[in-house]
PDB file of C-alpha atoms in Angstrom:
ATOM      1  CA  MET S  75       0.053  -0.150  -0.061  1.00 47.00           C
ATOM      2  CA  THR S  76       1.610   3.260  -1.509  1.00 51.00           C
ATOM      3  CA  VAL S  77       0.992   6.454   1.440  1.00 58.00           C
ATOM      4  CA  ARG S  78       1.800   9.800   0.738  1.00 65.00           C
ATOM      5  CA  ALA S  79       3.985  12.084   3.357  1.00 60.00           C
ATOM      6  CA  ARG S  80       1.564  14.541   5.319  1.00 89.00           C
ATOM      7  CA  ASN S  81       0.760  16.814   7.911  1.00 96.00           C
ATOM      8  CA  ILE S  82      -1.042  14.762  10.122  1.00 98.00           C
ATOM      9  CA  ILE S  83      -2.672  14.952  13.198  1.00 98.00           C
ATOM     10  CA  VAL S  84      -4.453  12.337  16.116  1.00 98.00           C
ATOM     11  CA  LEU S  85      -6.166  12.780  18.688  1.00 98.00           C
ATOM     12  CA  GLY S  86      -6.545  10.018  20.846  1.00 97.00           C
ATOM     13  CA  ALA S  87      -3.297   8.972  19.608  1.00 97.00           C
ATOM     14  CA  THR S  88      -2.025   5.882  22.341  1.00 97.00           C
ATOM     15  CA  SER S  89      -5.200   3.812  21.189  1.00 96.00           C
ATOM     16  CA  ALA S  90      -3.410   0.335  19.701  1.00 95.00           C
ATOM     17  CA  ILE S  91      -5.465   1.129  16.831  1.00 97.00           C
ATOM     18  CA  ALA S  92      -4.011   4.834  16.718  1.00 97.00           C
ATOM     19  CA  GLU S  93      -0.574   3.704  16.868  1.00 97.00           C
ATOM     20  CA  ALA S  94      -0.983   0.570  14.377  1.00 97.00           C
ATOM     21  CA  THR S  95      -2.308   3.705  11.560  1.00 97.00           C
ATOM     22  CA  ALA S  96       0.501   5.910  12.700  1.00 97.00           C
ATOM     23  CA  ARG S  97       3.268   3.343  12.191  1.00 97.00           C
ATOM     24  CA  ILE S  98       1.852   3.077   8.420  1.00 96.00           C
ATOM     25  CA  TRP S  99       1.684   6.674   7.764  1.00 96.00           C
ATOM     26  CA  ALA S 100       5.325   7.379   9.439  1.00 97.00           C
ATOM     27  CA  ALA S 101       7.034   5.248   6.875  1.00 95.00           C
ATOM     28  CA  ALA S 102       5.438   7.876   4.852  1.00 94.00           C
ATOM     29  CA  GLY S 103       7.498   9.778   6.245  1.00 95.00           C
ATOM     30  CA  ALA S 104       4.627  12.228   7.388  1.00 96.00           C
ATOM     31  CA  ASN S 105       4.792  14.864  10.090  1.00 97.00           C
ATOM     32  CA  PHE S 106       2.594  14.563  13.285  1.00 98.00           C
ATOM     33  CA  VAL S 107       0.970  16.141  16.193  1.00 98.00           C
ATOM     34  CA  LEU S 108       0.418  13.587  18.431  1.00 98.00           C
ATOM     35  CA  VAL S 109      -2.439  14.042  20.801  1.00 98.00           C
ATOM     36  CA  GLY S 110      -3.565  12.252  24.114  1.00 97.00           C
ATOM     37  CA  ARG S 111      -3.124  12.035  28.414  1.00 96.00           C
ATOM     38  CA  ASP S 112      -0.327  10.659  29.074  1.00 97.00           C
ATOM     39  CA  PRO S 113       2.723  12.645  27.747  1.00 97.00           C
ATOM     40  CA  ALA S 114       5.194  10.319  29.124  1.00 98.00           C
ATOM     41  CA  ARG S 115       3.389   7.864  26.661  1.00 97.00           C
ATOM     42  CA  LEU S 116       2.511   9.770  24.083  1.00 98.00           C
ATOM     43  CA  GLN S 117       6.959  10.280  24.007  1.00 98.00           C
ATOM     44  CA  ALA S 118       7.415   6.928  23.651  1.00 98.00           C
ATOM     45  CA  ILE S 119       5.193   6.591  20.816  1.00 98.00           C
ATOM     46  CA  ALA S 120       6.532  10.081  19.255  1.00 98.00           C
ATOM     47  CA  GLN S 121      10.120   7.943  19.623  1.00 98.00           C
ATOM     48  CA  ASP S 122       9.251   4.939  18.057  1.00 98.00           C
ATOM     49  CA  LEU S 123       7.738   7.141  14.993  1.00 98.00           C
ATOM     50  CA  SER S 124      10.422   8.912  14.636  1.00 98.00           C
ATOM     51  CA  VAL S 125      13.238   5.726  14.587  1.00 98.00           C
ATOM     52  CA  ARG S 126      10.199   3.954  11.204  1.00 97.00           C
ATOM     53  CA  GLY S 127      10.666   7.281   9.091  1.00 97.00           C
ATOM     54  CA  ALA S 128       8.582  10.133  10.415  1.00 97.00           C
ATOM     55  CA  LYS S 129       9.768  13.105   8.760  1.00 97.00           C
ATOM     56  CA  SER S 130       8.495  15.021  12.942  1.00 97.00           C
ATOM     57  CA  THR S 131       6.496  14.672  15.306  1.00 98.00           C
ATOM     58  CA  SER S 132       5.487  16.876  18.143  1.00 97.00           C
ATOM     59  CA  ILE S 133       3.328  15.487  21.297  1.00 98.00           C
ATOM     60  CA  VAL S 134       0.167  17.516  23.280  1.00 98.00           C
ATOM     61  CA  SER S 135      -1.199  16.315  25.966  1.00 98.00           C
ATOM     62  CA  ILE S 136      -4.707  17.572  26.902  1.00 97.00           C
ATOM     63  CA  ASP S 137      -7.360  16.099  27.634  1.00 97.00           C
ATOM     64  CA  CYS S 138      -9.903  15.607  24.636  1.00 97.00           C
ATOM     65  CA  VAL S 139     -12.751  15.986  26.069  1.00 96.00           C
ATOM     66  CA  ARG S 140     -12.422  18.723  28.180  1.00 96.00           C
ATOM     67  CA  ALA S 141      -9.713  20.842  25.504  1.00 97.00           C
ATOM     68  CA  ASN S 142     -11.569  23.955  23.695  1.00 97.00           C
ATOM     69  CA  ALA S 143     -11.210  21.830  19.868  1.00 97.00           C
ATOM     70  CA  ARG S 144     -11.218  25.037  18.021  1.00 97.00           C
ATOM     71  CA  ASP S 145      -8.275  26.433  19.817  1.00 97.00           C
ATOM     72  CA  GLU S 146      -6.120  24.260  20.523  1.00 97.00           C
ATOM     73  CA  LEU S 147      -6.719  22.683  16.712  1.00 98.00           C
ATOM     74  CA  GLN S 148      -5.468  25.823  15.446  1.00 97.00           C
ATOM     75  CA  LYS S 149      -2.437  26.066  17.338  1.00 97.00           C
ATOM     76  CA  MET S 150      -1.182  22.206  16.706  1.00 97.00           C
ATOM     77  CA  VAL S 151      -2.286  23.435  12.505  1.00 97.00           C
ATOM     78  CA  LYS S 152       0.528  26.220  12.745  1.00 96.00           C
ATOM     79  CA  THR S 153       3.010  23.733  14.177  1.00 94.00           C
ATOM     80  CA  LEU S 154       2.761  21.834  10.992  1.00 95.00           C
ATOM     81  CA  GLY S 155       1.964  24.488   8.710  1.00 94.00           C
ATOM     82  CA  ARG S 156      -1.726  22.770   7.208  1.00 95.00           C
ATOM     83  CA  LEU S 157      -4.303  20.219   7.229  1.00 96.00           C
ATOM     84  CA  ASP S 158      -3.651  16.733   5.632  1.00 96.00           C
ATOM     85  CA  LEU S 159      -5.428  14.422   8.433  1.00 97.00           C
ATOM     86  CA  LEU S 160      -7.174  14.351  11.498  1.00 98.00           C
ATOM     87  CA  LEU S 161      -7.787  11.540  13.191  1.00 98.00           C
ATOM     88  CA  LEU S 162     -10.166  10.824  16.011  1.00 98.00           C
ATOM     89  CA  ALA S 163      -9.703   7.753  17.590  1.00 97.00           C
ATOM     90  CA  TYR S 164     -10.381   8.371  21.245  1.00 96.00           C
ATOM     91  CA  GLY S 165     -13.161   6.756  22.616  1.00 94.00           C
ATOM     92  CA  ALA S 166     -14.553   4.825  25.907  1.00 94.00           C
ATOM     93  CA  LEU S 167     -16.562   1.217  25.739  1.00 92.00           C
ATOM     94  CA  GLY S 168     -17.727   2.123  29.610  1.00 88.00           C
ATOM     95  CA  ASP S 169     -19.962  -1.107  31.686  1.00 89.00           C
ATOM     96  CA  LYS S 170     -23.066  -1.338  30.409  1.00 88.00           C
ATOM     97  CA  GLU S 171     -24.845  -2.551  33.549  1.00 90.00           C
ATOM     98  CA  ILE S 172     -23.266   0.902  35.170  1.00 94.00           C
ATOM     99  CA  LEU S 173     -24.964   3.056  31.853  1.00 92.00           C
ATOM    100  CA  GLU S 174     -28.645   1.799  32.178  1.00 91.00           C
ATOM    101  CA  GLN S 175     -28.135   3.197  35.227  1.00 91.00           C
ATOM    102  CA  ASP S 176     -25.895   5.994  36.861  1.00 94.00           C
ATOM    103  CA  GLN S 177     -27.208   8.966  34.863  1.00 96.00           C
ATOM    104  CA  LYS S 178     -23.015  10.058  35.645  1.00 96.00           C
ATOM    105  CA  ALA S 179     -21.539   7.364  33.836  1.00 96.00           C
ATOM    106  CA  ILE S 180     -23.948   8.016  30.591  1.00 96.00           C
ATOM    107  CA  GLU S 181     -23.235  11.809  30.445  1.00 96.00           C
ATOM    108  CA  ARG S 182     -19.327  10.991  31.019  1.00 96.00           C
ATOM    109  CA  LEU S 183     -19.402   8.494  27.588  1.00 96.00           C
ATOM    110  CA  VAL S 184     -21.233  11.336  26.156  1.00 97.00           C
ATOM    111  CA  ALA S 185     -19.018  13.721  26.447  1.00 97.00           C
ATOM    112  CA  THR S 186     -16.284  11.118  25.084  1.00 96.00           C
ATOM    113  CA  ASN S 187     -18.156   9.847  22.091  1.00 96.00           C
ATOM    114  CA  PHE S 188     -20.285  12.454  21.373  1.00 97.00           C
ATOM    115  CA  THR S 189     -19.796  15.891  22.417  1.00 97.00           C
ATOM    116  CA  SER S 190     -16.164  16.582  22.475  1.00 97.00           C
ATOM    117  CA  SER S 191     -15.929  14.693  18.572  1.00 97.00           C
ATOM    118  CA  ILE S 192     -18.284  17.045  17.425  1.00 97.00           C
ATOM    119  CA  ALA S 193     -16.331  20.301  19.114  1.00 98.00           C
ATOM    120  CA  TRP S 194     -12.944  18.714  17.198  1.00 98.00           C
ATOM    121  CA  SER S 195     -14.674  16.857  13.902  1.00 98.00           C
ATOM    122  CA  LEU S 196     -16.563  20.339  13.530  1.00 98.00           C
ATOM    123  CA  ALA S 197     -13.476  22.366  14.128  1.00 98.00           C
ATOM    124  CA  ALA S 198     -11.160  20.190  11.035  1.00 98.00           C
ATOM    125  CA  SER S 199     -14.317  20.509   9.351  1.00 98.00           C
ATOM    126  CA  ARG S 200     -14.152  24.579   9.021  1.00 98.00           C
ATOM    127  CA  ILE S 201      -9.742  23.694   8.243  1.00 97.00           C
ATOM    128  CA  LEU S 202     -10.309  21.957   5.731  1.00 97.00           C
ATOM    129  CA  GLU S 203     -13.172  23.434   4.480  1.00 97.00           C
ATOM    130  CA  GLN S 204     -11.495  26.664   4.072  1.00 96.00           C
ATOM    131  CA  GLN S 205      -8.136  24.717   2.506  1.00 96.00           C
ATOM    132  CA  ARG S 206     -10.875  22.963   0.175  1.00 96.00           C
ATOM    133  CA  SER S 207      -8.432  19.639   0.345  1.00 95.00           C
ATOM    134  CA  GLY S 208      -7.219  17.624   3.326  1.00 96.00           C
ATOM    135  CA  THR S 209      -9.608  14.643   4.490  1.00 97.00           C
ATOM    136  CA  LEU S 210     -10.776  14.059   7.960  1.00 97.00           C
ATOM    137  CA  ILE S 211     -10.798  10.645   9.426  1.00 98.00           C
ATOM    138  CA  VAL S 212     -13.579   9.360  12.783  1.00 98.00           C
ATOM    139  CA  LEU S 213     -13.474   6.043  14.370  1.00 97.00           C
ATOM    140  CA  GLY S 214     -17.115   4.889  14.794  1.00 96.00           C
ATOM    141  CA  SER S 215     -18.119   1.430  15.694  1.00 96.00           C
ATOM    142  CA  VAL S 216     -20.431  -1.402  13.679  1.00 96.00           C
ATOM    143  CA  ALA S 217     -22.827  -0.661  17.207  1.00 95.00           C
ATOM    144  CA  GLY S 218     -24.179   1.932  16.338  1.00 96.00           C
ATOM    145  CA  ASP S 219     -25.096   0.549  13.253  1.00 95.00           C
ATOM    146  CA  ARG S 220     -28.877  -0.703  14.707  1.00 95.00           C
ATOM    147  CA  GLY S 221     -29.823  -0.724  18.667  1.00 94.00           C
ATOM    148  CA  ARG S 222     -28.933  -4.270  20.529  1.00 92.00           C
ATOM    149  CA  GLN S 223     -29.267  -5.088  24.026  1.00 92.00           C
ATOM    150  CA  SER S 224     -25.664  -6.053  24.361  1.00 88.00           C
ATOM    151  CA  ASN S 225     -24.409  -2.053  24.162  1.00 89.00           C
ATOM    152  CA  PHE S 226     -27.310   0.446  22.795  1.00 94.00           C
ATOM    153  CA  VAL S 227     -26.194   3.095  24.827  1.00 96.00           C
ATOM    154  CA  TYR S 228     -22.312   2.710  23.493  1.00 95.00           C
ATOM    155  CA  GLY S 229     -24.112   2.225  20.173  1.00 96.00           C
ATOM    156  CA  ALA S 230     -26.387   5.365  20.635  1.00 97.00           C
ATOM    157  CA  THR S 231     -22.415   7.299  20.449  1.00 97.00           C
ATOM    158  CA  LYS S 232     -21.197   6.015  18.063  1.00 97.00           C
ATOM    159  CA  ALA S 233     -24.360   6.445  15.861  1.00 97.00           C
ATOM    160  CA  GLY S 234     -24.587  10.188  16.548  1.00 97.00           C
ATOM    161  CA  LEU S 235     -21.087  10.131  15.331  1.00 97.00           C
ATOM    162  CA  ALA S 236     -21.487   8.318  12.228  1.00 97.00           C
ATOM    163  CA  CYS S 237     -24.709  10.433  10.936  1.00 98.00           C
ATOM    164  CA  LEU S 238     -22.413  13.901  12.308  1.00 98.00           C
ATOM    165  CA  VAL S 239     -19.506  12.371   9.970  1.00 98.00           C
ATOM    166  CA  GLU S 240     -21.647  11.528   7.266  1.00 98.00           C
ATOM    167  CA  GLY S 241     -23.267  15.081   7.122  1.00 98.00           C
ATOM    168  CA  ILE S 242     -19.796  16.361   7.232  1.00 98.00           C
ATOM    169  CA  ALA S 243     -18.491  14.770   3.969  1.00 98.00           C
ATOM    170  CA  HIS S 244     -21.803  16.127   2.434  1.00 98.00           C
ATOM    171  CA  LYS S 245     -20.880  19.395   3.158  1.00 98.00           C
ATOM    172  CA  LEU S 246     -17.126  19.058   2.081  1.00 98.00           C
ATOM    173  CA  ALA S 247     -18.183  17.181  -1.396  1.00 96.00           C
ATOM    174  CA  PRO S 248     -17.923  20.601  -3.598  1.00 97.00           C
ATOM    175  CA  THR S 249     -14.742  21.267  -1.412  1.00 97.00           C
ATOM    176  CA  GLY S 250     -12.275  18.743  -2.811  1.00 95.00           C
ATOM    177  CA  ALA S 251     -11.466  18.156   1.400  1.00 97.00           C
ATOM    178  CA  ARG S 252     -13.158  15.154   2.704  1.00 97.00           C
ATOM    179  CA  ALA S 253     -14.648  13.174   5.628  1.00 98.00           C
ATOM    180  CA  VAL S 254     -14.828   9.196   6.391  1.00 98.00           C
ATOM    181  CA  VAL S 255     -16.028   7.608   9.204  1.00 98.00           C
ATOM    182  CA  VAL S 256     -14.345   4.224   9.560  1.00 98.00           C
ATOM    183  CA  LYS S 257     -16.452   1.245  11.206  1.00 97.00           C
ATOM    184  CA  PRO S 258     -14.347  -1.404  13.096  1.00 96.00           C
ATOM    185  CA  GLY S 259     -15.911  -4.418  14.091  1.00 93.00           C
ATOM    186  CA  LEU S 260     -14.042  -6.636  17.275  1.00 89.00           C
ATOM    187  CA  VAL S 261     -10.726  -5.812  17.818  1.00 90.00           C
ATOM    188  CA  ASP S 262      -8.441  -7.262  19.922  1.00 85.00           C
ATOM    189  CA  THR S 263      -6.726  -3.945  21.741  1.00 83.00           C
ATOM    190  CA  PRO S 264      -6.959  -3.434  25.546  1.00 81.00           C
ATOM    191  CA  MET S 265     -11.093  -1.516  25.346  1.00 79.00           C
ATOM    192  CA  THR S 266     -11.847  -5.490  24.967  1.00 77.00           C
ATOM    193  CA  GLU S 267      -9.915  -7.348  27.700  1.00 74.00           C
ATOM    194  CA  ALA S 268     -12.669  -8.130  28.993  1.00 74.00           C
ATOM    195  CA  PHE S 269     -13.594 -10.211  25.875  1.00 75.00           C
ATOM    196  CA  GLN S 270     -13.572 -13.743  24.849  1.00 75.00           C
ATOM    197  CA  LYS S 271     -11.587 -13.630  21.917  1.00 72.00           C
ATOM    198  CA  LYS S 272     -11.770 -16.074  19.535  1.00 73.00           C
ATOM    199  CA  GLY S 273     -13.004 -16.944  16.267  1.00 77.00           C
ATOM    200  CA  PHE S 274     -12.771 -14.899  12.959  1.00 82.00           C
ATOM    201  CA  LEU S 275     -14.664 -11.936  13.458  1.00 86.00           C
ATOM    202  CA  TRP S 276     -12.121 -11.000  15.589  1.00 89.00           C
ATOM    203  CA  SER S 277      -9.116  -8.128  14.382  1.00 89.00           C
ATOM    204  CA  ARG S 278      -5.682  -7.079  15.578  1.00 93.00           C
ATOM    205  CA  PRO S 279      -5.594  -3.808  15.429  1.00 95.00           C
ATOM    206  CA  GLU S 280      -2.491  -3.848  12.676  1.00 96.00           C
ATOM    207  CA  ASP S 281      -5.510  -5.163  10.195  1.00 95.00           C
ATOM    208  CA  VAL S 282      -7.878  -2.049  11.290  1.00 97.00           C
ATOM    209  CA  ALA S 283      -5.333   0.646  10.309  1.00 97.00           C
ATOM    210  CA  ARG S 284      -4.486  -0.886   7.044  1.00 96.00           C
ATOM    211  CA  ILE S 285      -7.933  -0.282   6.322  1.00 97.00           C
ATOM    212  CA  ILE S 286      -7.902   3.456   8.251  1.00 96.00           C
ATOM    213  CA  ALA S 287      -4.263   4.154   6.080  1.00 96.00           C
ATOM    214  CA  ARG S 288      -6.746   2.996   2.499  1.00 95.00           C
ATOM    215  CA  SER S 289      -9.289   5.643   4.046  1.00 95.00           C
ATOM    216  CA  ALA S 290      -7.250   8.715   3.788  1.00 93.00           C
ATOM    217  CA  GLU S 291      -6.774   7.873   0.189  1.00 91.00           C
ATOM    218  CA  ARG S 292     -10.214   7.178  -1.271  1.00 90.00           C
ATOM    219  CA  GLY S 293     -13.511   5.880   0.097  1.00 90.00           C
ATOM    220  CA  GLY S 294     -16.136   7.294   2.538  1.00 85.00           C
ATOM    221  CA  PRO S 295     -18.459   8.384   3.652  1.00 96.00           C
ATOM    222  CA  ILE S 296     -19.009   4.869   5.486  1.00 97.00           C
ATOM    223  CA  VAL S 297     -16.121   2.455   5.565  1.00 97.00           C
ATOM    224  CA  TYR S 298     -16.453  -1.294   7.375  1.00 97.00           C
ATOM    225  CA  ALA S 299     -13.240  -2.161   8.758  1.00 96.00           C
ATOM    226  CA  PRO S 300     -13.115  -5.407   7.759  1.00 94.00           C
ATOM    227  CA  SER S 301     -15.199  -5.020   4.660  1.00 95.00           C
ATOM    228  CA  PHE S 302     -16.777  -7.946   5.747  1.00 95.00           C
ATOM    229  CA  TRP S 303     -18.852  -5.980   8.519  1.00 95.00           C
ATOM    230  CA  GLY S 304     -20.611  -3.771   5.864  1.00 96.00           C
ATOM    231  CA  TRP S 305     -22.547  -7.941   4.907  1.00 97.00           C
ATOM    232  CA  ILE S 306     -23.058  -8.652   8.575  1.00 96.00           C
ATOM    233  CA  MET S 307     -24.477  -5.079   9.715  1.00 96.00           C
ATOM    234  CA  LEU S 308     -26.420  -4.817   6.498  1.00 96.00           C
ATOM    235  CA  ILE S 309     -28.446  -8.268   7.653  1.00 96.00           C
ATOM    236  CA  ILE S 310     -28.549  -7.113  11.334  1.00 95.00           C
ATOM    237  CA  ARG S 311     -30.181  -3.738  10.305  1.00 95.00           C
ATOM    238  CA  LEU S 312     -32.826  -6.132   7.463  1.00 95.00           C
ATOM    239  CA  ALA S 313     -33.203  -8.477  10.168  1.00 95.00           C
ATOM    240  CA  PRO S 314     -37.301  -8.223  10.955  1.00 93.00           C
ATOM    241  CA  THR S 315     -38.281  -7.315  14.482  1.00 93.00           C
ATOM    242  CA  TRP S 316     -39.560 -10.259  15.487  1.00 92.00           C
ATOM    243  CA  ILE S 317     -36.009 -11.792  14.382  1.00 92.00           C
ATOM    244  CA  PHE S 318     -33.830  -9.201  15.375  1.00 90.00           C
ATOM    245  CA  ASN S 319     -35.729  -9.699  19.254  1.00 91.00           C
ATOM    246  CA  ARG S 320     -34.863 -13.301  19.152  1.00 90.00           C
ATOM    247  CA  LEU S 321     -31.032 -13.366  19.029  1.00 88.00           C
ATOM    248  CA  ARG S 322     -28.962 -12.533  21.932  1.00 83.00           C
ATOM    249  CA  ILE S 323     -26.404 -10.036  20.230  1.00 81.00           C
TER     250      ILE S 323
END
C-alpha cells in the first residue's frame, strides 16, 4: 500500500489502533502532532515513529474531552503549517450495567464519544473547507448500526457520531476535502480486554490500521473494518423485528 507523506494530527494517539495507523504513515515520512493525556506514553510513541521514518513528531498532552477543540486545533495546525489528515481515535466503551443505571456514567460516555467528538470534527472540517483539501477520519463502530441489548448506550453515541461525519462529508464534497467514518467490528485492544476473543470476527489493530490508511486516500464516507462487517451489519439492520428480538446479541 502506498501512502503519501502528510501533515497529520492524531487525537487519542495512545490507542492501539491509532498507534498502528501512525506507524504506516510514519513509514511515508509524515509530520505528526500526537494528542493524548499521557505525556510519557506519547513521547514513547513519538520516538518510535521517528525511528520508523516520521519526518517530525510533536506531542500535545491534553484531555480532548475537556479541551477547547477550536483553539487547540488551530495551535496544532500552526505547528504543522497545514492540515492534511486528522484521525479522531479516542473513545470509551463503558460498562453496560452501570450505564443503564448511572446518569453520571452516561454523561461521561456521551461527553467522550459524542459531544467532544462533535467539537473536534467541526473544528477540523472548518479548516479543511477553507483549505479545500484534506481528510477527516473518525473512528466509529458497527455498534451504531442498530440498537442491540448488548451495548445500546455505547452504540447510540457511535450512531450519532456516524451521522455527524456523514453530514460533514456531504458538506465538504464540493470543496475537494473529505470526511470518513471507519466502523471497526471486534478488535483485540485494551478496550476489549474483558471479552473472550475467539473466532474469525476478531481483528488485530494492524488490520484496522491498514483500512484507515487506505481510507485516507479514497472511499467513504462510511468504511467497515474489515469489509465483511458491512455485510454482517446489513443483515442485522434488515432483520425483521420479530426475528431480531429473538437474537441474543
